[in-house]
Short mmCIF file of C-alpha atoms in Angstrom, two decimals:
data_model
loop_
_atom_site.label_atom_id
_atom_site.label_comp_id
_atom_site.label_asym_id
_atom_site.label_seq_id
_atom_site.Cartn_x
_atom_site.Cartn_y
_atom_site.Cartn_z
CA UNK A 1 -15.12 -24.86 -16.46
CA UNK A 2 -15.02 -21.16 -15.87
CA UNK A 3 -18.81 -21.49 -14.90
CA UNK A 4 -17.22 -23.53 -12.15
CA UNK A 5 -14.56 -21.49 -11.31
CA UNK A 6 -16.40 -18.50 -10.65
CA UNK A 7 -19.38 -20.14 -8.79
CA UNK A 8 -16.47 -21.09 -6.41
CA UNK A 9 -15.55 -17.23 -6.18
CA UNK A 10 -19.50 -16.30 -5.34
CA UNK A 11 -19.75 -19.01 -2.97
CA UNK A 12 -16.61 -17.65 -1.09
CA UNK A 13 -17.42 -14.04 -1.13
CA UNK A 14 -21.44 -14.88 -0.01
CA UNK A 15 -19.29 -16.33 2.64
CA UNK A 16 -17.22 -13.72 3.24
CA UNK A 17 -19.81 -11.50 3.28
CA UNK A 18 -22.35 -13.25 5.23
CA UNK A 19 -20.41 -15.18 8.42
CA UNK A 20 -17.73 -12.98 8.29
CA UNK A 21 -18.78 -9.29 7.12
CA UNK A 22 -14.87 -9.04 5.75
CA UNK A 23 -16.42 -7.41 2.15
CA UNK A 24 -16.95 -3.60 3.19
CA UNK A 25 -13.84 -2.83 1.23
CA UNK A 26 -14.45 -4.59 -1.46
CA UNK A 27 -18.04 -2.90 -1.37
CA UNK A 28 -17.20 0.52 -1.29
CA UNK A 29 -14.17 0.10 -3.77
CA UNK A 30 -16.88 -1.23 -6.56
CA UNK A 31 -19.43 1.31 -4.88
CA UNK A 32 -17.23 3.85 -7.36
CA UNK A 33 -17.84 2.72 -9.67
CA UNK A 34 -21.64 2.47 -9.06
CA UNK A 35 -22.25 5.99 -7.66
CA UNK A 36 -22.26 7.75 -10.90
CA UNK A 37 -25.18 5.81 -11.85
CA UNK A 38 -27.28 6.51 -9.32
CA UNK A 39 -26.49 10.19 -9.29
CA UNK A 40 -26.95 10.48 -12.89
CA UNK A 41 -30.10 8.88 -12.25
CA UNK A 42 -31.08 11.47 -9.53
CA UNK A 43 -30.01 14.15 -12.15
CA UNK A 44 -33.64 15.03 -13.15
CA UNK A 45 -35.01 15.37 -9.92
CA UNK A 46 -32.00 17.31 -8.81
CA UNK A 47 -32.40 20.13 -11.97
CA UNK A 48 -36.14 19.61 -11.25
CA UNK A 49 -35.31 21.17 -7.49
CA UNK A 50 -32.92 23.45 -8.27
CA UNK A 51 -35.08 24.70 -11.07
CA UNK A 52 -38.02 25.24 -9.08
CA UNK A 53 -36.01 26.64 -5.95
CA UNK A 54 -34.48 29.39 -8.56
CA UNK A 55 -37.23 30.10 -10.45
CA UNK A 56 -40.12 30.86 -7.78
CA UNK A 57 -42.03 33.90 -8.01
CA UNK A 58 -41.33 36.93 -5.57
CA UNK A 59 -44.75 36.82 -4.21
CA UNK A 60 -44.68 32.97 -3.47
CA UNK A 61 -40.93 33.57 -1.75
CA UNK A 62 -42.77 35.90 0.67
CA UNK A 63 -45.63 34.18 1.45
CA UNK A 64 -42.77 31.13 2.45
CA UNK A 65 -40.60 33.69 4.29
CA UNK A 66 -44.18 34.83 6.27
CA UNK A 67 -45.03 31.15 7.13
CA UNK A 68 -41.29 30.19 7.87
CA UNK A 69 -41.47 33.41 10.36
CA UNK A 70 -45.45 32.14 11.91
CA UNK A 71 -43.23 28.54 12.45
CA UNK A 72 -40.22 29.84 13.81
CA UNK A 73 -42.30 31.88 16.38
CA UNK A 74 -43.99 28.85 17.36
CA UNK A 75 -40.91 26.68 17.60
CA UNK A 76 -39.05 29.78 19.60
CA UNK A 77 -42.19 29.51 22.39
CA UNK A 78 -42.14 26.27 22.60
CA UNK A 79 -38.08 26.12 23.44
CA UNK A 80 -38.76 28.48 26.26
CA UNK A 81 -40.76 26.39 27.77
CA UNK A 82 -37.85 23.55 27.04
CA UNK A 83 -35.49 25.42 28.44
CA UNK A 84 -37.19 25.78 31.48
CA UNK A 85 -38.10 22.44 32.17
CA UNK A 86 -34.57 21.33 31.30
CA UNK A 87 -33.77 22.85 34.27
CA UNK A 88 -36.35 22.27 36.76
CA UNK A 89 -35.44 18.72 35.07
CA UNK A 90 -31.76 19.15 36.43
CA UNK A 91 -32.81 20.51 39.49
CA UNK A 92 -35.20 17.41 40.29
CA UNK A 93 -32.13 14.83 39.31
CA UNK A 94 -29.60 16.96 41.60
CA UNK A 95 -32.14 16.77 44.67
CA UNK A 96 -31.96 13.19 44.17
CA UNK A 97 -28.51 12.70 43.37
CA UNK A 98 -29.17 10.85 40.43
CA UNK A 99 -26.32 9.26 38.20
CA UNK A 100 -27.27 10.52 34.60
CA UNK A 101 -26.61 13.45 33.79
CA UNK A 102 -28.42 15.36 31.74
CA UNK A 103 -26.61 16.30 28.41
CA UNK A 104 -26.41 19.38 27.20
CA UNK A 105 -24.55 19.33 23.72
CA UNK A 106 -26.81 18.41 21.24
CA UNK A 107 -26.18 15.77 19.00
CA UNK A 108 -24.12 16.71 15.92
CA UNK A 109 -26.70 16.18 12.29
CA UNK A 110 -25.74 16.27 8.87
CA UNK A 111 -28.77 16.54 6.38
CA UNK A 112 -28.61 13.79 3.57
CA UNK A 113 -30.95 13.67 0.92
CA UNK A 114 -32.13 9.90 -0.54
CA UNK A 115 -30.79 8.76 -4.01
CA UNK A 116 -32.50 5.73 -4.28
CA UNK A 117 -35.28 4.09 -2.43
CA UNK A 118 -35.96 -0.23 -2.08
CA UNK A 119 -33.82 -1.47 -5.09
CA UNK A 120 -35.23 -4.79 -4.43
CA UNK A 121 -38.73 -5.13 -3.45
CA UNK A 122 -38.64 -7.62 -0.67
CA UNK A 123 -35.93 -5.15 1.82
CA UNK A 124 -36.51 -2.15 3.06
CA UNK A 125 -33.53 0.15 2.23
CA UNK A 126 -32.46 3.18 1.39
CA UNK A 127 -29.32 4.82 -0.69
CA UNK A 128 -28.43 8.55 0.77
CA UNK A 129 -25.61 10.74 -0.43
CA UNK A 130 -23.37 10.64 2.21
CA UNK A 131 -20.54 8.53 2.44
CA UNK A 132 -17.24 7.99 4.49
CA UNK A 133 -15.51 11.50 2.94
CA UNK A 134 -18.49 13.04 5.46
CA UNK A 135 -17.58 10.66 8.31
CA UNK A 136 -20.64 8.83 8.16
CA UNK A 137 -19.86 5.23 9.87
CA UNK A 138 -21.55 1.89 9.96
CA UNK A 139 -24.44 1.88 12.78
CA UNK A 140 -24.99 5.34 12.70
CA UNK A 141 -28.69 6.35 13.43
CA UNK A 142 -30.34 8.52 10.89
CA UNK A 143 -33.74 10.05 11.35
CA UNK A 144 -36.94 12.05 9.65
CA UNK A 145 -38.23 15.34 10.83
CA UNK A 146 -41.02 12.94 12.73
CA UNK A 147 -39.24 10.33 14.17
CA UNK A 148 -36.82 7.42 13.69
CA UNK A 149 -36.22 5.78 10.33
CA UNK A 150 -33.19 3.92 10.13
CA UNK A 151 -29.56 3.11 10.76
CA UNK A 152 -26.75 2.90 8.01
CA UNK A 153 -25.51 -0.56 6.84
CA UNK A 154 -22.89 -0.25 4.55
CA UNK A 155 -20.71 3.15 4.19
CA UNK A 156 -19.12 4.21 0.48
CA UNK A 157 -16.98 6.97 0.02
CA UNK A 158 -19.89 8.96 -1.25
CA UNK A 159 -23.08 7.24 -0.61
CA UNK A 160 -24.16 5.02 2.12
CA UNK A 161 -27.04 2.51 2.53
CA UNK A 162 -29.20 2.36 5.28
CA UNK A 163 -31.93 -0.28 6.63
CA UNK A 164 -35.00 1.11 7.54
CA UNK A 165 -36.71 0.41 10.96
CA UNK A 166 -39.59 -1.68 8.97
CA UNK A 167 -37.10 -3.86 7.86
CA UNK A 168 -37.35 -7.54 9.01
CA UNK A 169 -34.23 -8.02 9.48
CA UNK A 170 -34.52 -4.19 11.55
CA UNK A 171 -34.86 -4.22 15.23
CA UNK A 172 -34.99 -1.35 17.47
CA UNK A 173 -35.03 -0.84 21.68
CA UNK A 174 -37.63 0.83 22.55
CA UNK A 175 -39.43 2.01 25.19
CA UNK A 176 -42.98 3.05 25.83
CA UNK A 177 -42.87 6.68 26.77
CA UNK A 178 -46.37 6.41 29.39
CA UNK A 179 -44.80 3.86 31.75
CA UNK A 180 -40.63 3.23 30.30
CA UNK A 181 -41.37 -0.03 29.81
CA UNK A 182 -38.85 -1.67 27.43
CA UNK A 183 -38.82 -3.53 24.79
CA UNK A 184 -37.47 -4.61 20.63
CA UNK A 185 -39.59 -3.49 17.48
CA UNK A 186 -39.14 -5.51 14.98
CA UNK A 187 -39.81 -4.29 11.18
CA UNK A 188 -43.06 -5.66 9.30
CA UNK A 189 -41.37 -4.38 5.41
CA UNK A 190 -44.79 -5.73 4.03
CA UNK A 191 -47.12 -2.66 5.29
CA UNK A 192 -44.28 -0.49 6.64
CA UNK A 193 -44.67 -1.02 10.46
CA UNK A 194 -42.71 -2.29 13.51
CA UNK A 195 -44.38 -5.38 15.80
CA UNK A 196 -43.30 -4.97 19.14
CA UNK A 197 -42.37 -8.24 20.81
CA UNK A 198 -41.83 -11.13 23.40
CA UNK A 199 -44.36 -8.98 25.51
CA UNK A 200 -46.87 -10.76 27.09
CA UNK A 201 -50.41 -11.05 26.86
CA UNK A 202 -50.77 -8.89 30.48
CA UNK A 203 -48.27 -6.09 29.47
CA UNK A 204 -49.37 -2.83 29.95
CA UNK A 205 -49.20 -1.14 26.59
CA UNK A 206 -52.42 0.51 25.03
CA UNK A 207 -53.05 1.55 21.84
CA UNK A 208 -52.10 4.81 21.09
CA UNK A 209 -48.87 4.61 23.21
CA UNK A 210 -45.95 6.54 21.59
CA UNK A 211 -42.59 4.69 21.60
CA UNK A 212 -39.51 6.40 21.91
CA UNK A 213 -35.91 5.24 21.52
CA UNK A 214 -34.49 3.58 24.87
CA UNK A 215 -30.90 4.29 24.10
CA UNK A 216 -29.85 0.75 24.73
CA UNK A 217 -27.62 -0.98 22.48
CA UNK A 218 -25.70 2.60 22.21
CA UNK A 219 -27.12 2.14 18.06
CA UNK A 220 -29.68 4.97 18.80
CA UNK A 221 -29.74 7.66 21.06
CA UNK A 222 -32.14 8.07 24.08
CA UNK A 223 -35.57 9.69 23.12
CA UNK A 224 -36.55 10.30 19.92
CA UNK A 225 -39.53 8.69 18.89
CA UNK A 226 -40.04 5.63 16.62
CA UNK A 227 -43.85 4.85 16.26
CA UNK A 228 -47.65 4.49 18.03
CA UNK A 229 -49.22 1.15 18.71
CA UNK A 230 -52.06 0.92 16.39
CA UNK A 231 -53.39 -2.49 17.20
CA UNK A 232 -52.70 -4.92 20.42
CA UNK A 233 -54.18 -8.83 19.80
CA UNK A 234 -54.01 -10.84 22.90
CA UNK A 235 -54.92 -14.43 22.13
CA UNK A 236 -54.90 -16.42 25.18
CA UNK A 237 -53.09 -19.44 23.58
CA UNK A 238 -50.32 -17.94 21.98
CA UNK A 239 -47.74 -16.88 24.26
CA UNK A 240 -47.32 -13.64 23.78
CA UNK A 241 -49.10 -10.46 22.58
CA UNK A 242 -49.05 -9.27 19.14
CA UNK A 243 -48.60 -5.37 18.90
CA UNK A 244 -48.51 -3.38 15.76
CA UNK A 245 -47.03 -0.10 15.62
CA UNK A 246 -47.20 2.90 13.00
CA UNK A 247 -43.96 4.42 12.62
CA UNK A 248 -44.22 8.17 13.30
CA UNK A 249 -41.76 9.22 10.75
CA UNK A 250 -43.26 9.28 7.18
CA UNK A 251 -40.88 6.53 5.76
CA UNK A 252 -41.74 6.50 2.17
CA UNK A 253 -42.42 10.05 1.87
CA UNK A 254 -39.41 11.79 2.92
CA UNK A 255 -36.55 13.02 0.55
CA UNK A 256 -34.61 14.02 3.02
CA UNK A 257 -33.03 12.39 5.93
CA UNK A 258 -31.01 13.90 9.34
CA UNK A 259 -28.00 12.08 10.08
CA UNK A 260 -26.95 12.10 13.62
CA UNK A 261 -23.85 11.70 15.81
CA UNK A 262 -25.29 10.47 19.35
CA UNK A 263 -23.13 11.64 22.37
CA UNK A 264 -24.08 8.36 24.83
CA UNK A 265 -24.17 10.32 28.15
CA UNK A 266 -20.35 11.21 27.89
CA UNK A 267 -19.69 7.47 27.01
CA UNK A 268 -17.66 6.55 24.49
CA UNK A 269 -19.53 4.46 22.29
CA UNK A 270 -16.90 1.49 22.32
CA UNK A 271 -17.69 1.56 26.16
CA UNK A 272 -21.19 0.66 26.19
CA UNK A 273 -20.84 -1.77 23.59
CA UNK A 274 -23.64 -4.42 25.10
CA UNK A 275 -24.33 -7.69 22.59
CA UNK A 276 -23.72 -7.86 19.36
CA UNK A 277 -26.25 -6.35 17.81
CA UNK A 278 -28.14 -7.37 14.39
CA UNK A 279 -27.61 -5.09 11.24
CA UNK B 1 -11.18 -5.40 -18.63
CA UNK B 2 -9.60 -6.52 -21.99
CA UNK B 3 -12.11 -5.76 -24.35
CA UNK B 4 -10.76 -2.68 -26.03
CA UNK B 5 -8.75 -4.02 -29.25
CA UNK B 6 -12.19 -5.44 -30.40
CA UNK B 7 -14.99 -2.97 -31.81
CA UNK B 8 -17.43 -1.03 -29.65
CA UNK B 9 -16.70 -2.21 -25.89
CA UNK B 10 -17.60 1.22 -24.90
CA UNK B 11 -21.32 0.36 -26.39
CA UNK B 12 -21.72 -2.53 -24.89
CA UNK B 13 -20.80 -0.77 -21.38
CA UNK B 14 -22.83 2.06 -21.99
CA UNK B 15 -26.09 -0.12 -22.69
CA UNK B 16 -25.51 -2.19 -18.94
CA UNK B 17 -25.04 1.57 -17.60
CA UNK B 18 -28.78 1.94 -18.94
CA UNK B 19 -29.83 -1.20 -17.55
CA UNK B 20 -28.66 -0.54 -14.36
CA UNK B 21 -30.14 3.28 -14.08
CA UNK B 22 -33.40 1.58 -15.26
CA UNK B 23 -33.41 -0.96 -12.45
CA UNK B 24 -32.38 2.04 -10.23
CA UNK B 25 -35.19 4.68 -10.71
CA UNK B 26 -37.82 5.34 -7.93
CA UNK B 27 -41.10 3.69 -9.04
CA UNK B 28 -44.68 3.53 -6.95
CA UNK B 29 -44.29 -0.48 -5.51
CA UNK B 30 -46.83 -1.56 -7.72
CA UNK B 31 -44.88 -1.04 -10.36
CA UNK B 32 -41.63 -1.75 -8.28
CA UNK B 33 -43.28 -5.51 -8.53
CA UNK B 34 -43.46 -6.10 -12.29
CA UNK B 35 -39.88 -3.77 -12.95
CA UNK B 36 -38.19 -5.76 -15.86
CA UNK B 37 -35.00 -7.47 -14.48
CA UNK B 38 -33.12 -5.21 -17.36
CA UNK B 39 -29.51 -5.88 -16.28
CA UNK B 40 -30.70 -9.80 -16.71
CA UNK B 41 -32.05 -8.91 -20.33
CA UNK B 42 -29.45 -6.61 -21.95
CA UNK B 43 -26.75 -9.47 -20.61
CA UNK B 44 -29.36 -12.44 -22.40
CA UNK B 45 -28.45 -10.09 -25.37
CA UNK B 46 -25.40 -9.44 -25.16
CA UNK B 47 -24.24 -13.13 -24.87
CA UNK B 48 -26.28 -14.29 -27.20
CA UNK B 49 -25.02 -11.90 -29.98
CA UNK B 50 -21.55 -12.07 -29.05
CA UNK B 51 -20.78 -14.80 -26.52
CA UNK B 52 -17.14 -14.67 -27.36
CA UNK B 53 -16.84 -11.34 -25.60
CA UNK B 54 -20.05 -11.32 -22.98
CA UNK B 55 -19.93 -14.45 -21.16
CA UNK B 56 -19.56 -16.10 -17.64
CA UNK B 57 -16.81 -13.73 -16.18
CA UNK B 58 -18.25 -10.51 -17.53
CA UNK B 59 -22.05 -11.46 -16.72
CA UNK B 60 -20.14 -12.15 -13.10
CA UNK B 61 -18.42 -9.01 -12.85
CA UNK B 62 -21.78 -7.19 -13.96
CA UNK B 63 -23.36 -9.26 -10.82
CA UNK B 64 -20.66 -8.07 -8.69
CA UNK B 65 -21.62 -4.66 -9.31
CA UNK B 66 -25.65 -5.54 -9.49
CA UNK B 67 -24.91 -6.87 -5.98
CA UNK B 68 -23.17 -3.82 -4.45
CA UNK B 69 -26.28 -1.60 -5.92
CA UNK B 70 -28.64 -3.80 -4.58
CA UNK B 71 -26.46 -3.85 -1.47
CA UNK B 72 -27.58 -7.06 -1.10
CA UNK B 73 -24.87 -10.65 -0.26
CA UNK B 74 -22.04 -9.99 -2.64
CA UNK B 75 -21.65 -12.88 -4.93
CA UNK B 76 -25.83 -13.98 -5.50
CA UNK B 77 -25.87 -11.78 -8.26
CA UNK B 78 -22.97 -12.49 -9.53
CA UNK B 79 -23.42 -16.69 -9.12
CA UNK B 80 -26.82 -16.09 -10.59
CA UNK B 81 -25.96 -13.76 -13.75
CA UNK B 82 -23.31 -16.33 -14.38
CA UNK B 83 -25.24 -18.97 -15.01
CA UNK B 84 -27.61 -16.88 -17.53
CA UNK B 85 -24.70 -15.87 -19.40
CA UNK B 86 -23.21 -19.75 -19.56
CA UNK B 87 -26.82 -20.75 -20.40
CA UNK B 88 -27.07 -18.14 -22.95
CA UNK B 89 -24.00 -18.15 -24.55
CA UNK B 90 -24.02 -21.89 -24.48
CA UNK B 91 -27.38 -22.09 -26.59
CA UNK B 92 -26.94 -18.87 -28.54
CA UNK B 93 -26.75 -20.46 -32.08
CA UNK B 94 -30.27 -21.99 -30.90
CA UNK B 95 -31.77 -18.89 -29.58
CA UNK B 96 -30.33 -16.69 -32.55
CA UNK B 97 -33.05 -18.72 -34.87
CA UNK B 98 -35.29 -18.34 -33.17
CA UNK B 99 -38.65 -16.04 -33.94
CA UNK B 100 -39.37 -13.35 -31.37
CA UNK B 101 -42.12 -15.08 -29.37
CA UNK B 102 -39.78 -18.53 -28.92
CA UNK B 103 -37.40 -16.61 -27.74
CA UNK B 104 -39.49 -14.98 -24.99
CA UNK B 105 -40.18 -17.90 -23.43
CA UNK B 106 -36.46 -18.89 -23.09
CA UNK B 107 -35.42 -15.84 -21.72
CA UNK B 108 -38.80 -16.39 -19.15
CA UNK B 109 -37.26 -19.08 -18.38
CA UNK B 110 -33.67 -18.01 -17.76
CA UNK B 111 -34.95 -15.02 -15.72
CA UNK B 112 -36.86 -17.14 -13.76
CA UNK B 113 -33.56 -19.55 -13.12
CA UNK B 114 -31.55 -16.44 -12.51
CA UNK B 115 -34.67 -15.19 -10.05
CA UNK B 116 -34.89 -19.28 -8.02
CA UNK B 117 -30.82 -18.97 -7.40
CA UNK B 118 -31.31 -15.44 -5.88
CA UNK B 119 -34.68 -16.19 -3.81
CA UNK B 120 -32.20 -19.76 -2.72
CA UNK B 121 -29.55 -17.65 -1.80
CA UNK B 122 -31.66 -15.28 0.10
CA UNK B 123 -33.62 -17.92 2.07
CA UNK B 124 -30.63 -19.81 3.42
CA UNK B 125 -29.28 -16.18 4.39
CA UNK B 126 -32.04 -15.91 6.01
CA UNK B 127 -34.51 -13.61 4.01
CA UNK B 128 -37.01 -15.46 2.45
CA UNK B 129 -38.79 -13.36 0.62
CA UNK B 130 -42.79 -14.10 -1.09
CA UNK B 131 -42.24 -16.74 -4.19
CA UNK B 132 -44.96 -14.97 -6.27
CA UNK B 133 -42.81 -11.68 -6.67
CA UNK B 134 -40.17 -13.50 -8.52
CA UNK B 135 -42.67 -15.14 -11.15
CA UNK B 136 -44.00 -11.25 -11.72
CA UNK B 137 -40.78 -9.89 -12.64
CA UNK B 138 -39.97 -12.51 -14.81
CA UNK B 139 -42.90 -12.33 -16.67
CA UNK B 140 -42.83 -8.50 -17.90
CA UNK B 141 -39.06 -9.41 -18.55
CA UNK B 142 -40.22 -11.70 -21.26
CA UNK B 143 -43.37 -9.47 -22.32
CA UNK B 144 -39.94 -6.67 -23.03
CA UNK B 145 -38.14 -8.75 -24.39
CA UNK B 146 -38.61 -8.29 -28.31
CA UNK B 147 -38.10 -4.63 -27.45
CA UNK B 148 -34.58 -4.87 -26.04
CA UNK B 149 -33.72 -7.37 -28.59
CA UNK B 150 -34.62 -4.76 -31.68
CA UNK B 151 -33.30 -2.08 -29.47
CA UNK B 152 -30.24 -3.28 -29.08
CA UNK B 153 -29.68 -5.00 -32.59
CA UNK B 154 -30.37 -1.69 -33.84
CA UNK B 155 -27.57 -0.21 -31.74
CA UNK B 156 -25.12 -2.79 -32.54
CA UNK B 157 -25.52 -2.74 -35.60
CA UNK B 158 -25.33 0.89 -36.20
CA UNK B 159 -22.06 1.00 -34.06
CA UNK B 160 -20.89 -2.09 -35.74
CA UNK B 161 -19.92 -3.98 -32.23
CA UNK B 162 -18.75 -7.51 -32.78
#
């Protein structure tokens, strides 16, 4: 009898949860009571870090400090040259009176470090320590230090999930960064990569192509890149072509992850709101 | 929940908070393929050896919260851990008598029900996922089986939770 009773309360909230996405609260209220788990469980790796960040030698602090110097040389040279095409950029879109703008605020990023990584071995998804006390919201793109890796599903007050581009259920606008074609990745979670698709067998994308972010959808923001196409079959009696991409970020092997505010060209995000998008 | 005027409900908690930081911690996806389904095996336990207290709305509620760590549909969990616990504590004067190996292959086959409702759930959601990676899990969940069972007899014993 109460078997029955609460299959009928499962059956409701699956529901709920699945036509309706009308659980968050209920989520992030029992997600309370499940954080201290996982950050006890992180608890080794954290003394583990903060051990070995407090207890380095002086001489391998300096050698860090001289390579972190080398680096931030390199970066500073290259930003010159940024800022100077920015504006020869600006220039070129003012000659033509273009509409867009180019922004100049950076977008806002909060670093969050991963607490737990593919609970269940069939998704790809991720657990960060973020949650709703640092304003993180559902949608919101997060990225590695090489490229795109995700967007966040389901916010708690201190952690957050988030579904990784190679996801299946994971799509992405892209757009090849050679000729701006557009497109959708989709996510491959078996061997961590993205099949780009609907293309057909004609289109013009080679291997080797880097895709970036189109900024469509207003999920995430114009230009950053998500992967390269590794491998393009064309079979003549299928419709369409089958292209596999290698996600440029290193999905599996970062610990930490950037989240970011986008700034949509000055839009408001409600405003360029397009379809319903899948999460 | 209502458990506190009997003996050692802070045990009994305390082992499922185990369970669940043992299904939580980062493991290379081989192993990630053969992880024990602990939760599933400390609540087999606990059911069995006292399915007056553990039973269908406590193995739900421990669903519930499997469900949110999983972040996957809230309630397949829960529907599924149900079950195991009305299965279990339905049958636990059987399974008590049972010698080590017999009772392996029940709880194979309970993690295996508990593993079908899930992998139903998650294909009419829309997420099939491969049907060999639920017979895997299963498996080592049986193959640990004796060793939760004297774990955890140990512990109730020693605490005296009844």
């Amino acid at each position: 009898m109460r078997l029955l009773i609460f299959s009928m309360l499962s059956l409701i909230l699956m529901i709920l949860d699945h036509r309706f996405h009308t659980t968050d609260a209920i989520r992030s209220t029992l997600s309370i009571v499940v954080d201290p788990v996982r950050y006890m469980v992180n608890l080794p790796t954290d003394i583990k870090e903060w051990a070995s960040s407090s207890l380095v030698s002086h001489s391998t602090l300096e050698d860090q400090n001289q390579t972190l110097k080398t680096q931030n040389q390199l970066l500073k040279a290259k930003l010159q040259k940024y800022a100077s095409l920015k504006a020869e950029n600006a220039n070129l879109r003012g000659l033509l009176k273009s509409a867009k703008k180019y922004e100049d605020k950076l977008e806002q990023v909060l670093i969050a470090e991963i607490l737990s990584v593919d609970l269940d071995p069939f998704r790809r998804k991720v657990v960060i320590n973020k949650g709703s006390s640092h304003n993180v919201y559902i949608g919101q793109p997060i990225i590695g230090s090489q490229g795109v890796m995700g967007k966040i599903i389901h916010v708690g007050p201190l952690s957050s999930t988030a579904l990784i581009i190679t996801d299946a259920n994971h799509s992405i606008p892209i757009q090849v960064n050679r000729n701006n074609l557009r497109a959708i990745a989709i996510g491959i979670p078996k061997n961590n990569r993205l099949e780009v698709i609907h293309q057909p067998n004609n289109v013009d994308i080679k291997v080797d192509d880097l895709l970036v972010t189109s900024g469509l959808g207003c999920v995430f923001p114009y230009g950053y890149p998500v992967g390269r196409v590794i491998d393009i079959t064309t079979n003549l009696s299928l419709p369409f072509a089958r292209i596999i991409v290698q996600p440029t970020a290193q999905l599996d092997k970062n610990r930490e992850v950037l989240l970011v505010w986008p700034n949509f060209g000055g839009n408001k995000q409600s405003d360029c709101r397009g379809p319903e998008e899948e999460s | 929940m209502a458990i506190s005027q009997r003996q050692g409900g802070f045990i009994i908690l305390l082992s499922f908070v185990g369970a669940f930081m043992l299904s939580i911690i980062d493991l290379p996806i081989w192993a990630e393929e053969i992880r024990p389904q602990w939760v599933v095996l400390v609540l087999i336990y606990w059911s069995m050896a006292l399915p007056q207290r553990v039973s269908v709305g406590f193995g739900w509620m421990i669903g519930l919260l499997l469900d949110v760590t999983n972040s996957t549909i809230l309630g397949q969990n829960a529907l599924a851990l149900a079950l195991v616990a009305f299965l279990t504590s339905h049958l636990h004067l059987r399974l008590r008598v049972f010698p080590f190996w017999q009772q392996a292959i029940v709880v194979f086959v309970f993690v295996i029900i508990y593993n079908l409702i899930v992998l139903w759930i998650r294909g009419i959601s829309g997420s099939a996922p491969n049907i060999w990676l639920i017979i895997t899990p299963s498996f080592t969940s049986a193959i640990f089986w004796p060793l939760v069972f004297i774990f955890l007899r140990r512990i109730r014993r020693i605490y005296r939770v009844n």
